[in-house]
């Protein structure tokens, strides 16, 4: 199959629910003759009425002119019978998320449509390979996974089933680019890119809560403030619905044959069992009023005393650009370790270690990573048993000089933000190891599918792969759990970097 030009293709959208309506709108706006079909005729009628209202609103807001709305609506027809779809060139299916329903629908369509009609499924979790099985010409089946709301969300995952030729994926990629989307290519594996790589964002939040490290609202605050995320994991899960997120977690876990990395949390199940599903039930982690407003954590200033202490810096603090400038400190004593010594207290950037297990003889405070130390308003810290109340007050006073609020959490290896980010990176590396998607597509998928401030590989470049690996190795050594095992892809990446560096320093030595 060569690259097909689908820019004028007649498109059938099957299913006129939430996703089908949005996809039909996109097809119509982008100039395609569009046929909408649903088993439930009432649903289709409502969908058409909904589309009329949407276009009227777009005109009202000045996003399009009257004529464009009229033209878009004139491209829409309704199919009363599935047989009416015989002449379409591309089918985009958005019916219920059940393998048997999708399979039997495509089997029916295979009888009705021409052999070269392209079959695309908007499935969010079912194997495209499995949907294709049993239809004639299974090589025409591809996943086209839009995100909700489809007209607004930029990302589309193009999913290659076992028999889907890459050319077909490329043709759909061109079409999605023409629709001003950001298409990414992925293999048909559980969760595709986004729903797989995002798992640690939720799992590590539950982990921290189960280990009583902090409260749900402080955790959200920390990930927004220090990680740069638009929403914290707890408020995001409340928005998605605890029940929906639990069922995605379960389906990914089962689809990976119970891979421990994806195991759901007991706390997650408790929330679901209790009916605390988030915004839709007005109670999840947070309580929601009629306007869906809820109380978030508000940092207070925690300074109680003025700061007087001897401060010395060791190491380059390379993972934290701007921190030393912000703290008015110069890079001083050369050291492999990053330490700011404040009297007899060692303040260290966390590398996944436990303050209590690894620092037995010195007062030690471990610091979480912050995405932008130049602007940081708060930082997350933990400490070992040797630190007393006056030591903690001294640390708070130190940061208060620079208008930085301190959030203390219990001794939690890699704390909150660093831990979440290294696990997202590790998950991306596993996906790369298995050839699921390119690094660039993985980054785009996470930035545009779940609005992360950066893609996992962009974080890896910022933090340094060696530091990410060291952090994971410490986590794995402490927990001994499979989920913290560093990906072979990451290990090989670091080894390659080290051999390149060693090679170039050898060359330098030779030259000298
Ligand atoms: P929905 O429940 O809003 O709509 C499904 C529609 O399909 C209904 O109107 C139903 O009458 C119709 N339908 C069911 N069986 C049919 C059949 N055999 N033939 C024709 N029509 C049939 O569902 P929604 O949320 O739009 O989801 C559709 C698909 O999109 C699912 O596969 C879902 O996993 C996927 N998806 C959903 C997202 C979401 O946020 N809702 C996001 C991305 C993908």
Coordinates of C-alpha atoms and ligand atoms in Angstrom, one line a residue:
X1 CA 0.0 0.0 0.0
X2 CA 1.4 3.4 -0.9
X3 CA 0.8 6.6 0.9
X4 CA -2.8 7.5 0.2
X5 CA -4.2 11.0 -0.2
X6 CA -7.2 11.1 2.1
X7 CA -7.6 14.9 2.0
X8 CA -10.9 14.6 0.1
X9 CA -12.0 11.2 1.4
X10 CA -15.7 10.6 2.2
X11 CA -15.8 9.7 5.9
X12 CA -18.3 7.6 7.9
X13 CA -18.4 8.2 11.6
X14 CA -20.0 5.4 13.5
X15 CA -21.4 6.1 16.9
X16 CA -22.9 9.5 17.7
X17 CA -21.9 9.7 21.4
X18 CA -19.4 12.0 23.0
X19 CA -16.5 11.1 20.7
X20 CA -18.4 10.4 17.5
X21 CA -19.9 13.9 17.5
X22 CA -16.5 15.6 18.0
X23 CA -14.9 13.5 15.3
X24 CA -17.8 14.3 12.9
X25 CA -17.3 18.0 13.6
X26 CA -13.6 17.7 12.8
X27 CA -14.3 15.9 9.5
X28 CA -17.0 18.4 8.5
X29 CA -14.8 21.4 9.3
X30 CA -12.0 20.0 7.3
X31 CA -14.0 19.7 4.1
X32 CA -15.0 16.0 4.2
X33 CA -18.3 14.7 3.1
X34 CA -19.3 13.1 6.4
X35 CA -21.9 10.4 7.1
X36 CA -23.0 9.8 10.7
X37 CA -24.4 6.4 11.7
X38 CA -25.6 5.1 15.1
X39 CA -27.7 2.1 16.0
X40 CA -29.8 4.4 18.1
X41 CA -31.6 6.8 15.7
X42 CA -32.5 9.2 18.5
X43 CA -28.9 9.6 19.4
X44 CA -28.1 10.6 15.8
X45 CA -30.9 13.2 15.8
X46 CA -29.6 14.6 19.0
X47 CA -26.1 14.7 17.7
X48 CA -27.1 16.6 14.6
X49 CA -29.0 19.1 16.8
X50 CA -25.9 19.4 19.0
X51 CA -23.6 20.0 16.0
X52 CA -25.9 22.8 14.8
X53 CA -25.7 24.4 18.2
X54 CA -21.9 24.0 18.3
X55 CA -21.5 25.7 14.9
X56 CA -23.9 28.5 15.9
X57 CA -21.8 29.1 19.0
X58 CA -18.6 29.1 17.0
X59 CA -20.1 31.8 14.8
X60 CA -21.3 33.8 17.8
X61 CA -17.8 33.7 19.3
X62 CA -16.3 34.8 15.9
X63 CA -14.3 31.7 15.5
X64 CA -15.9 31.0 12.1
X65 CA -18.2 33.0 9.8
X66 CA -21.8 32.1 9.0
X67 CA -20.8 30.8 5.6
X68 CA -18.2 28.4 7.0
X69 CA -20.8 27.0 9.4
X70 CA -23.3 26.5 6.7
X71 CA -20.8 24.8 4.4
X72 CA -19.6 22.5 7.2
X73 CA -23.2 21.5 8.1
X74 CA -24.0 20.9 4.4
X75 CA -21.3 18.2 4.3
X76 CA -23.1 16.1 7.0
X77 CA -25.6 13.4 6.1
X78 CA -27.2 10.7 8.2
X79 CA -27.2 7.1 7.4
X80 CA -30.4 5.3 8.5
X81 CA -29.0 1.9 7.6
X82 CA -25.4 0.6 7.8
X83 CA -25.7 -0.4 4.1
X84 CA -25.7 3.3 3.3
X85 CA -22.0 3.4 4.1
X86 CA -21.0 1.3 1.1
X87 CA -19.2 4.1 -0.8
X88 CA -17.2 5.7 2.0
X89 CA -13.4 5.7 1.9
X90 CA -12.6 5.9 5.6
X91 CA -14.7 4.7 8.5
X92 CA -14.0 6.1 12.0
X93 CA -15.7 4.0 14.6
X94 CA -16.5 5.4 18.0
X95 CA -19.0 2.9 19.4
X96 CA -19.0 1.4 22.9
X97 CA -15.7 0.1 24.2
X98 CA -16.4 -3.7 23.8
X99 CA -14.3 -6.0 21.6
X100 CA -17.3 -8.1 20.5
X101 CA -19.3 -5.1 19.4
X102 CA -16.5 -3.5 17.5
X103 CA -15.5 -6.9 15.9
X104 CA -19.0 -7.6 14.7
X105 CA -19.5 -4.1 13.5
X106 CA -16.4 -4.2 11.3
X107 CA -17.3 -7.7 10.1
X108 CA -20.6 -6.3 8.9
X109 CA -18.8 -3.3 7.3
X110 CA -16.3 -5.6 5.5
X111 CA -19.3 -7.1 3.7
X112 CA -20.8 -3.8 2.8
X113 CA -17.7 -1.6 2.0
X114 CA -15.2 -1.9 -0.7
X115 CA -12.0 -4.0 0.0
X116 CA -9.8 -0.9 0.2
X117 CA -12.1 1.1 2.5
X118 CA -9.9 2.0 5.5
X119 CA -11.3 1.0 8.9
X120 CA -10.2 3.1 11.9
X121 CA -11.2 2.6 15.5
X122 CA -11.2 5.2 18.2
X123 CA -10.8 2.6 20.8
X124 CA -8.9 3.8 23.9
X125 CA -7.8 0.5 25.2
X126 CA -8.7 -2.5 23.0
X127 CA -6.1 -4.2 20.8
X128 CA -6.4 -3.0 17.2
X129 CA -4.9 -6.4 16.2
X130 CA -7.8 -8.1 18.0
X131 CA -10.5 -5.9 16.4
X132 CA -9.0 -6.7 12.9
X133 CA -9.0 -10.4 13.5
X134 CA -11.8 -12.1 11.6
X135 CA -12.4 -9.4 9.0
X136 CA -11.5 -9.7 5.4
X137 CA -8.4 -7.6 4.6
X138 CA -7.4 -7.1 8.3
X139 CA -4.4 -4.9 7.0
X140 CA -6.9 -2.0 6.5
X141 CA -7.6 -1.7 10.2
X142 CA -5.8 1.0 12.2
X143 CA -6.4 2.8 15.5
X144 CA -7.2 6.5 15.4
X145 CA -7.3 7.5 19.1
X146 CA -8.7 11.0 19.6
X147 CA -8.8 12.6 23.0
X148 CA -11.8 14.2 24.6
X149 CA -13.0 16.7 23.6
X150 CA -11.9 15.7 20.1
X151 CA -12.3 19.1 18.4
X152 CA -10.0 20.7 21.0
X153 CA -7.4 18.2 22.1
X154 CA -4.4 18.3 19.8
X155 CA -3.2 14.7 20.2
X156 CA -4.2 11.7 18.0
X157 CA -2.6 8.3 18.6
X158 CA -2.3 6.4 15.3
X159 CA -2.2 2.8 16.3
X160 CA -0.5 0.2 14.2
X161 CA -2.0 -3.3 14.6
X162 CA 0.1 -6.4 13.8
X163 CA -1.1 -6.5 10.2
X164 CA -1.4 -2.7 9.6
X165 CA 1.2 -1.5 7.1
X166 CA 3.2 1.5 8.1
X167 CA 2.1 3.3 4.9
X168 CA -1.5 3.3 6.1
X169 CA -0.4 4.9 9.4
X170 CA 1.6 7.5 7.4
X171 CA -1.5 8.3 5.3
X172 CA -3.6 8.9 8.4
X173 CA -0.8 10.9 9.9
X174 CA -0.9 13.2 6.8
X175 CA -4.7 13.5 7.2
X176 CA -4.4 14.4 10.9
X177 CA -1.7 17.0 10.2
X178 CA -4.1 18.5 7.6
X179 CA -6.7 18.6 10.4
X180 CA -4.2 20.6 12.6
X181 CA -3.7 17.7 15.0
X182 CA -0.5 16.4 16.5
X183 CA -0.4 12.7 15.4
X184 CA 1.9 10.2 17.0
X185 CA 2.5 6.7 15.8
X186 CA 2.3 3.8 18.3
X187 CA 2.1 0.0 18.2
X188 CA -1.0 -1.7 19.4
X189 CA 0.0 -2.4 23.0
X190 CA -2.1 -2.0 26.1
X191 CA -2.7 1.7 26.9
X192 CA -0.9 2.7 23.7
X193 CA 1.4 5.6 24.6
X194 CA -0.5 8.0 26.9
X195 CA -2.5 5.6 29.0
X196 CA 0.5 3.4 29.6
X197 CA 3.2 6.0 30.3
X198 CA 0.9 8.1 32.6
X199 CA 0.4 5.2 35.0
X200 CA 3.1 6.2 37.5
X201 CA 1.6 9.7 37.8
X202 CA -1.3 8.2 39.6
X203 CA 0.3 5.1 41.1
X204 CA 3.0 7.1 42.9
X205 CA 0.5 9.4 44.3
X206 CA -1.4 6.5 45.8
X207 CA 1.9 5.0 47.0
X208 CA 2.8 8.3 48.8
X209 CA -0.6 8.5 50.4
X210 CA -0.6 4.8 51.5
X211 CA 2.9 5.3 53.0
X212 CA 1.5 8.3 54.8
X213 CA 4.1 10.6 53.4
X214 CA 1.9 13.6 53.0
X215 CA -1.7 14.7 52.5
X216 CA -3.6 14.6 49.2
X217 CA -3.8 18.4 48.9
X218 CA -0.1 19.0 49.8
X219 CA 0.8 16.3 47.3
X220 CA -1.2 18.0 44.5
X221 CA 0.3 21.4 45.5
X222 CA 3.9 19.9 45.4
X223 CA 3.4 18.4 41.9
X224 CA 2.0 21.6 40.5
X225 CA 4.5 23.9 42.2
X226 CA 7.6 21.7 41.9
X227 CA 6.8 19.5 38.9
X228 CA 5.1 22.2 36.8
X229 CA 2.0 20.0 36.2
X230 CA -1.2 21.8 35.5
X231 CA -3.1 19.6 37.9
X232 CA -2.0 17.4 40.8
X233 CA -2.7 13.6 40.5
X234 CA -5.5 13.6 43.1
X235 CA -7.5 16.4 41.6
X236 CA -6.9 15.0 38.1
X237 CA -8.2 11.6 39.2
X238 CA -11.2 13.3 40.8
X239 CA -11.8 15.0 37.4
X240 CA -11.4 11.8 35.3
X241 CA -13.5 9.9 37.8
X242 CA -11.9 7.5 40.3
X243 CA -14.0 4.7 38.9
X244 CA -12.9 5.4 35.3
X245 CA -9.2 5.7 36.3
X246 CA -9.4 2.5 38.3
X247 CA -10.9 0.6 35.4
X248 CA -8.2 1.9 33.0
X249 CA -5.5 0.9 35.6
X250 CA -7.1 -2.5 35.9
X251 CA -7.4 -3.0 32.2
X252 CA -3.7 -2.1 31.5
X253 CA -2.6 -4.3 34.4
X254 CA -4.6 -7.3 33.1
X255 CA -3.6 -6.7 29.5
X256 CA 0.1 -6.8 30.5
X257 CA -0.6 -10.2 32.1
X258 CA -0.4 -8.8 35.7
X259 CA 2.9 -7.0 35.3
X260 CA 3.6 -5.7 38.8
X261 CA 4.5 -2.2 37.5
X262 CA 0.9 -1.5 36.7
X263 CA -0.8 -3.1 39.8
X264 CA -3.7 -0.9 41.0
X265 CA -3.7 0.5 44.5
X266 CA -5.8 -0.8 47.4
X267 CA -6.6 2.8 48.3
X268 CA -7.8 3.4 44.8
X269 CA -10.2 0.5 45.1
X270 CA -11.4 1.7 48.5
X271 CA -12.3 5.1 46.9
X272 CA -14.2 3.4 44.1
X273 CA -16.0 1.0 46.5
X274 CA -17.1 3.9 48.7
X275 CA -18.6 5.7 45.7
X276 CA -16.2 8.6 46.2
X277 CA -15.6 8.9 42.4
X278 CA -14.6 12.6 42.4
X279 CA -16.4 15.5 40.8
X280 CA -19.3 13.5 39.5
X281 CA -20.2 12.2 43.0
X282 CA -19.2 15.6 44.6
X283 CA -16.8 13.7 46.8
X284 CA -13.4 12.2 45.8
X285 CA -10.2 13.2 47.5
X286 CA -11.8 16.7 47.6
X287 CA -15.3 17.8 48.4
X288 CA -17.0 19.7 45.5
X289 CA -19.8 22.3 45.9
X290 CA -22.6 22.8 43.3
X291 CA -20.2 24.8 41.1
X292 CA -17.6 22.1 41.4
X293 CA -15.3 24.4 43.5
X294 CA -13.0 22.8 46.0
X295 CA -10.5 23.8 48.6
X296 CA -6.8 23.4 47.6
X297 CA -3.8 23.5 49.8
X298 CA -2.6 27.1 50.5
X299 CA 1.0 27.5 51.7
X300 CA 1.5 29.7 54.7
X301 CA 4.8 31.3 55.4
X302 CA 6.6 29.0 57.8
X303 CA 9.4 31.4 59.0
X304 CA 9.7 31.7 62.7
X305 CA 13.2 32.9 63.2
X306 CA 15.9 35.0 61.4
X307 CA 18.7 33.0 59.8
X308 CA 22.2 32.9 61.2
X309 CA 24.4 30.0 60.2
X310 CA 27.6 29.0 58.4
X311 CA 26.8 27.9 54.8
X312 CA 29.1 26.0 52.5
X313 CA 28.4 24.5 49.0
X314 CA 29.8 21.3 47.6
X315 CA 29.3 20.0 44.1
X316 CA 27.9 21.7 41.0
X317 CA 24.2 21.2 41.6
X318 CA 24.0 20.6 37.8
X319 CA 20.4 19.2 38.0
X320 CA 19.2 22.4 39.6
X321 CA 20.1 25.3 37.4
X322 CA 19.5 28.7 39.1
X323 CA 19.3 27.2 42.6
X324 CA 22.6 28.5 43.7
X325 CA 22.1 31.9 42.2
X326 CA 18.7 32.1 43.8
X327 CA 20.2 31.3 47.2
X328 CA 23.0 33.7 46.6
X329 CA 25.6 31.0 46.8
X330 CA 28.6 30.4 44.6
X331 CA 29.8 27.1 43.4
X332 CA 32.5 26.2 45.9
X333 CA 34.2 23.0 46.9
X334 CA 34.5 20.4 44.1
X335 CA 32.7 17.3 45.0
X336 CA 30.8 14.4 43.3
X337 CA 28.0 15.0 45.8
X338 CA 25.6 18.0 45.8
X339 CA 25.5 19.3 49.4
X340 CA 24.7 22.6 51.0
X341 CA 26.1 22.5 54.4
X342 CA 24.2 24.6 56.9
X343 CA 26.1 24.5 60.2
X344 CA 26.1 20.8 61.0
X345 CA 23.2 19.9 58.7
X346 CA 23.8 18.4 55.2
X347 CA 21.1 19.6 52.7
X348 CA 21.3 17.2 49.7
X349 CA 19.5 16.9 46.5
X350 CA 17.6 13.6 46.6
X351 CA 18.9 10.8 44.5
X352 CA 16.4 8.3 45.6
X353 CA 18.0 7.5 48.9
X354 CA 16.4 7.2 52.3
X355 CA 17.5 9.9 54.8
X356 CA 17.2 7.4 57.7
X357 CA 18.8 4.4 56.1
X358 CA 21.7 6.0 54.3
X359 CA 22.8 8.9 56.5
X360 CA 23.4 7.4 59.9
X361 CA 25.9 9.8 61.4
X362 CA 25.2 13.2 60.0
X363 CA 22.1 15.4 60.3
X364 CA 20.7 15.2 56.8
X365 CA 17.9 16.9 54.9
X366 CA 16.9 15.6 51.5
X367 CA 15.5 18.0 48.9
X368 CA 13.0 17.2 46.1
X369 CA 13.7 18.4 42.6
X370 CA 12.0 21.6 41.3
X371 CA 11.4 22.3 37.6
X372 CA 12.4 25.9 38.0
X373 CA 14.5 27.0 40.9
X374 CA 14.6 30.6 39.7
X375 CA 10.9 31.0 40.3
X376 CA 10.4 28.4 43.1
X377 CA 7.9 29.4 45.7
X378 CA 8.1 26.2 47.7
X379 CA 10.3 23.1 48.0
X380 CA 9.7 19.7 49.4
X381 CA 12.1 18.3 52.0
X382 CA 12.5 15.3 54.3
X383 CA 15.0 14.6 57.0
X384 CA 16.6 11.9 59.1
X385 CA 16.1 11.1 62.8
X386 CA 19.2 13.1 63.8
X387 CA 17.5 16.4 62.9
X388 CA 15.8 18.2 65.8
X389 CA 13.1 20.8 65.8
X390 CA 15.6 23.7 65.9
X391 CA 17.4 22.2 62.9
X392 CA 14.2 22.1 60.9
X393 CA 13.4 25.7 61.9
X394 CA 16.9 26.7 60.8
X395 CA 16.3 25.1 57.4
X396 CA 13.0 26.8 57.1
X397 CA 14.6 30.1 58.0
X398 CA 17.3 29.6 55.4
X399 CA 14.8 29.1 52.6
X400 CA 12.4 31.8 53.9
X401 CA 15.2 34.4 53.2
X402 CA 14.5 33.7 49.5
X403 CA 10.7 33.5 49.8
X404 CA 10.6 29.8 49.5
X405 CA 8.1 27.9 51.6
X406 CA 9.2 24.5 53.0
X407 CA 6.9 21.4 52.8
X408 CA 8.1 18.7 55.1
X409 CA 7.2 15.1 54.2
X410 CA 8.3 11.9 55.8
X411 CA 11.4 10.1 54.6
X412 CA 10.2 8.9 51.2
X413 CA 12.9 7.9 48.7
X414 CA 13.0 10.4 45.8
X415 CA 10.3 12.4 47.6
X416 CA 7.3 13.4 45.4
X417 CA 8.2 15.2 42.2
X418 CA 11.5 13.5 41.5
X419 CA 10.0 10.1 42.1
X420 CA 7.1 10.7 39.8
X421 CA 9.2 12.1 37.0
X422 CA 11.9 9.4 37.1
X423 CA 9.2 6.7 37.0
X424 CA 7.5 8.4 34.0
X425 CA 10.9 8.5 32.3
X426 CA 11.5 4.8 33.1
X427 CA 8.1 3.9 31.7
X428 CA 8.9 5.9 28.5
X429 CA 12.2 4.0 28.3
X430 CA 10.4 0.6 28.6
X431 CA 8.1 1.7 25.7
X432 CA 11.2 2.7 23.6
X433 CA 12.9 -0.6 24.5
X434 CA 9.9 -2.4 23.0
X435 CA 9.7 -0.2 19.9
X436 CA 6.3 1.2 20.8
X437 CA 6.9 4.7 19.6
X438 CA 9.7 7.1 18.9
X439 CA 11.2 9.4 21.6
X440 CA 9.7 12.4 19.9
X441 CA 6.3 10.9 19.6
X442 CA 6.4 9.8 23.3
X443 CA 7.2 13.4 24.3
X444 CA 4.4 14.8 22.1
X445 CA 1.9 12.2 23.3
X446 CA 2.4 13.2 27.0
X447 CA 2.5 16.9 26.3
X448 CA -0.6 17.1 24.2
X449 CA -2.6 14.1 25.4
X450 CA -2.3 14.8 29.2
X451 CA -0.9 18.3 29.1
X452 CA 2.3 17.5 30.9
X453 CA 4.7 20.5 31.0
X454 CA 7.4 18.4 29.4
X455 CA 7.7 15.0 27.7
X456 CA 9.6 12.3 29.6
X457 CA 12.6 12.5 27.4
X458 CA 12.7 16.3 27.8
X459 CA 12.8 15.7 31.5
X460 CA 15.5 13.1 31.1
X461 CA 17.7 15.6 29.2
X462 CA 17.1 18.3 31.8
X463 CA 17.9 16.0 34.8
X464 CA 20.6 14.0 33.1
X465 CA 20.1 10.3 32.3
X466 CA 22.8 9.3 34.7
X467 CA 21.1 11.0 37.6
X468 CA 17.7 9.5 36.6
X469 CA 19.4 6.0 36.5
X470 CA 21.1 6.5 39.9
X471 CA 17.8 7.6 41.4
X472 CA 16.0 4.5 40.1
X473 CA 18.7 2.2 41.2
X474 CA 18.4 3.6 44.8
X475 CA 14.7 3.2 44.7
X476 CA 15.0 -0.4 43.5
X477 CA 17.6 -1.2 46.1
X478 CA 15.4 0.2 48.9
X479 CA 12.1 -1.4 47.8
X480 CA 13.3 -4.5 45.9
X481 CA 10.2 -4.2 43.8
X482 CA 10.0 -4.8 40.1
X483 CA 8.2 -1.5 39.5
X484 CA 11.4 0.5 40.5
X485 CA 13.7 -1.6 38.3
X486 CA 15.5 0.7 35.8
X487 CA 14.8 -0.1 32.2
X488 CA 17.5 -1.7 30.1
X489 CA 17.0 1.1 27.6
X490 CA 17.9 3.7 30.2
X491 CA 21.0 1.7 31.3
X492 CA 22.1 1.4 27.7
X493 CA 21.5 5.0 27.0
X494 CA 23.7 6.0 30.0
X495 CA 26.4 3.5 29.1
X496 CA 26.5 4.9 25.5
X497 CA 26.8 8.5 26.9
X498 CA 29.6 7.4 29.2
X499 CA 31.5 5.7 26.5
X500 CA 31.1 8.7 24.2
X501 CA 32.4 11.0 27.0
X502 CA 35.2 8.6 27.8
X503 CA 36.1 8.4 24.1
X504 CA 36.1 12.2 23.7
X505 CA 38.3 12.7 26.8
X506 CA 40.7 10.0 25.4
X507 CA 40.9 12.0 22.2
X508 CA 41.6 15.2 24.2
X509 CA 44.3 13.4 26.1
X510 CA 45.9 12.2 22.8
X511 CA 45.8 15.7 21.4
X512 CA 47.4 17.1 24.5
Ligands
LIG1 P1 -20.7 6.9 24.0 O1 -21.4 6.0 24.9 O2 -20.9 8.4 24.3 O3 -21.3 6.7 22.5 C1 -21.3 5.4 21.9 C2 -22.3 5.4 20.8 O4 -22.2 4.2 20.1 C3 -23.8 5.5 21.4 O5 -24.4 6.5 20.8 C4 -24.3 4.1 21.0 O6 -25.7 4.2 20.6 C5 -23.5 3.8 19.7 N1 -23.4 2.4 19.4 C6 -23.2 1.3 20.2 N2 -23.1 0.2 19.5 C7 -23.2 0.5 18.2 C8 -23.2 -0.2 17.0 N3 -23.0 -1.6 17.0 N4 -23.3 0.4 15.9 C9 -23.5 1.7 15.8 N5 -23.6 2.5 16.9 C10 -23.4 1.9 18.1 O7 -19.2 6.6 23.9 P2 -17.9 7.5 23.7 O8 -17.5 8.1 25.0 O9 -18.2 8.4 22.6 O10 -16.8 6.4 23.3 C11 -16.8 5.8 22.1 C12 -15.4 5.2 21.8 O11 -14.4 6.2 21.9 C13 -15.1 4.1 22.8 O12 -14.4 3.1 22.1 C14 -14.2 4.8 23.8 O13 -13.3 3.9 24.5 C15 -13.5 5.8 22.9 N6 -12.9 6.9 23.6 C16 -13.7 7.6 24.5 C17 -13.2 8.8 25.1 C18 -14.0 9.5 26.1 O14 -13.4 10.4 26.8 N7 -15.3 9.4 26.2 C19 -11.8 9.3 24.8 C20 -11.2 8.5 23.7 C21 -11.7 7.4 23.2

